[in-house]
PDB file of C-alpha atoms in Angstrom:
ATOM      1  CA  MET V   1      -0.133  -0.088  -0.032  1.00  0.00           C
ATOM      2  CA  GLY V   2       1.543   3.274  -0.892  1.00  0.00           C
ATOM      3  CA  LEU V   3       1.730   6.531   0.602  1.00  0.00           C
ATOM      4  CA  PHE V   4      -1.720   7.916  -1.274  1.00  0.00           C
ATOM      5  CA  SER V   5      -3.387   4.935  -1.241  1.00  0.00           C
ATOM      6  CA  ARG V   6      -7.327   5.635  -1.812  1.00  0.00           C
ATOM      7  CA  LYS V   7      -8.314   2.431   0.068  1.00  0.00           C
ATOM      8  CA  PRO V   8     -10.601   3.247   3.371  1.00  0.00           C
ATOM      9  CA  ASN V   9      -9.174   2.190   6.419  1.00  0.00           C
ATOM     10  CA  ASN V  10     -11.888  -0.300   7.587  1.00  0.00           C
ATOM     11  CA  THR V  11     -10.929  -1.299  11.204  1.00  0.00           C
ATOM     12  CA  PRO V  12     -14.110  -1.838  13.235  1.00  0.00           C
ATOM     13  CA  ASP V  13     -14.648  -0.077  16.403  1.00  0.00           C
ATOM     14  CA  ARG V  14     -15.342  -1.921  19.211  1.00  0.00           C
ATOM     15  CA  GLU V  15     -17.825  -1.600  21.541  1.00  0.00           C
ATOM     16  CA  PRO V  16     -16.504  -0.188  25.252  1.00  0.00           C
ATOM     17  CA  ASP V  17     -17.436  -2.559  27.924  1.00  0.00           C
ATOM     18  CA  ARG V  18     -19.157  -0.951  30.186  1.00  0.00           C
ATOM     19  CA  ARG V  19     -18.848  -3.262  33.322  1.00  0.00           C
ATOM     20  CA  MET V  20     -14.934  -3.018  33.231  1.00  0.00           C
ATOM     21  CA  THR V  21     -15.193   0.818  32.720  1.00  0.00           C
ATOM     22  CA  GLU V  22     -17.471   0.879  36.050  1.00  0.00           C
ATOM     23  CA  LEU V  23     -15.079  -1.300  37.516  1.00  0.00           C
ATOM     24  CA  GLY V  24     -12.144   0.873  36.889  1.00  0.00           C
ATOM     25  CA  ARG V  25     -14.012   4.211  38.124  1.00  0.00           C
ATOM     26  CA  ASP V  26     -14.892   2.298  41.325  1.00  0.00           C
ATOM     27  CA  TYR V  27     -11.095   1.036  41.609  1.00  0.00           C
ATOM     28  CA  ALA V  28     -10.015   4.728  41.300  1.00  0.00           C
ATOM     29  CA  ILE V  29     -12.689   6.101  43.783  1.00  0.00           C
ATOM     30  CA  ALA V  30     -11.310   3.201  46.316  1.00  0.00           C
ATOM     31  CA  ARG V  31      -7.980   4.259  45.825  1.00  0.00           C
ATOM     32  CA  ARG V  32      -8.461   7.962  46.414  1.00  0.00           C
ATOM     33  CA  HIS V  33     -10.350   7.026  49.824  1.00  0.00           C
ATOM     34  CA  ARG V  34      -7.521   4.405  50.515  1.00  0.00           C
ATOM     35  CA  ASP V  35     -10.036   1.751  50.660  1.00  0.00           C
ATOM     36  CA  ARG V  36      -7.665  -1.308  50.369  1.00  0.00           C
ATOM     37  CA  ALA V  37     -10.400  -3.639  51.074  1.00  0.00           C
ATOM     38  CA  ALA V  38     -12.492  -2.652  47.950  1.00  0.00           C
ATOM     39  CA  MET V  39      -9.471  -2.149  45.859  1.00  0.00           C
ATOM     40  CA  ASN V  40      -8.343  -5.726  46.578  1.00  0.00           C
ATOM     41  CA  ARG V  41     -11.965  -7.009  46.115  1.00  0.00           C
ATOM     42  CA  ILE V  42     -11.855  -5.309  42.508  1.00  0.00           C
ATOM     43  CA  MET V  43      -8.525  -6.768  41.564  1.00  0.00           C
ATOM     44  CA  ARG V  44      -9.631 -10.293  42.607  1.00  0.00           C
ATOM     45  CA  GLU V  45     -12.944  -9.627  40.531  1.00  0.00           C
ATOM     46  CA  ILE V  46     -10.721  -8.976  37.484  1.00  0.00           C
ATOM     47  CA  GLY V  47      -8.343 -11.573  37.834  1.00  0.00           C
ATOM     48  CA  THR V  48     -10.949 -14.289  38.346  1.00  0.00           C
ATOM     49  CA  ASP V  49     -12.512 -12.903  34.990  1.00  0.00           C
ATOM     50  CA  LYS V  50     -11.529 -15.400  32.312  1.00  0.00           C
ATOM     51  CA  ASP V  51     -12.933 -13.342  29.222  1.00  0.00           C
ATOM     52  CA  VAL V  52     -11.007 -10.375  29.805  1.00  0.00           C
ATOM     53  CA  THR V  53      -7.901 -10.322  27.570  1.00  0.00           C
ATOM     54  CA  ASP V  54      -7.821  -6.634  27.238  1.00  0.00           C
ATOM     55  CA  LEU V  55      -7.753  -3.940  30.121  1.00  0.00           C
ATOM     56  CA  ARG V  56      -8.173  -0.921  27.950  1.00  0.00           C
ATOM     57  CA  ASP V  57     -11.531  -0.261  29.514  1.00  0.00           C
ATOM     58  CA  PHE V  58     -10.394  -0.773  32.964  1.00  0.00           C
ATOM     59  CA  ARG V  59      -7.686   1.790  32.586  1.00  0.00           C
ATOM     60  CA  ALA V  60     -10.173   4.354  30.720  1.00  0.00           C
ATOM     61  CA  GLY V  61     -12.459   4.215  33.640  1.00  0.00           C
ATOM     62  CA  LYS V  62      -9.643   4.727  36.155  1.00  0.00           C
ATOM     63  CA  GLU V  63      -8.087   7.771  34.054  1.00  0.00           C
ATOM     64  CA  SER V  64     -11.428   9.200  33.492  1.00  0.00           C
ATOM     65  CA  TYR V  65     -11.763   9.296  37.543  1.00  0.00           C
ATOM     66  CA  ASP V  66      -8.212  10.330  37.977  1.00  0.00           C
ATOM     67  CA  SER V  67      -8.403  13.254  35.668  1.00  0.00           C
ATOM     68  CA  ILE V  68     -10.765  15.075  38.300  1.00  0.00           C
ATOM     69  CA  PRO V  69      -8.856  16.911  40.601  1.00  0.00           C
ATOM     70  CA  PRO V  70      -9.308  16.198  44.090  1.00  0.00           C
ATOM     71  CA  ILE V  71     -10.974  18.928  46.425  1.00  0.00           C
ATOM     72  CA  PRO V  72      -8.351  21.042  47.997  1.00  0.00           C
ATOM     73  CA  ARG V  73      -8.902  20.803  52.053  1.00  0.00           C
ATOM     74  CA  GLY V  74      -9.037  23.828  53.728  1.00  0.00           C
ATOM     75  CA  ARG V  75      -6.695  24.494  56.900  1.00  0.00           C
ATOM     76  CA  ASN V  76      -7.812  23.225  60.230  1.00  0.00           C
ATOM     77  CA  ARG V  77      -8.586  26.616  61.953  1.00  0.00           C
ATOM     78  CA  ARG V  78      -9.432  25.057  65.316  1.00  0.00           C
ATOM     79  CA  ARG V  79      -6.512  25.448  68.190  1.00  0.00           C
TER      80      ARG V  79
END
C-alpha cells in the first residue's frame, strides 16, 4: 500500500465494556479514599474473569476518574 492509497481504513470500532469501565472508576474511587479492601476485591474480581484479555476499558475508567482533581482541603483553624 502506498503513501497516497485511496483504500479506506476499515478497522471495526469495538464497543467499550461498560462493566470494566465501571470497575475502573470504582477502583480509582477506592484508591483515592484509601479503601484497600475495595481495591483488593476489585482486583480479585478482574483476576478471576476469564474473558478479560484487554484491560483498556478498565484503564479508561480509572483515568476518567483520576482526571478529576481532588477537592482541596481547607486549613484546620481550630486551636
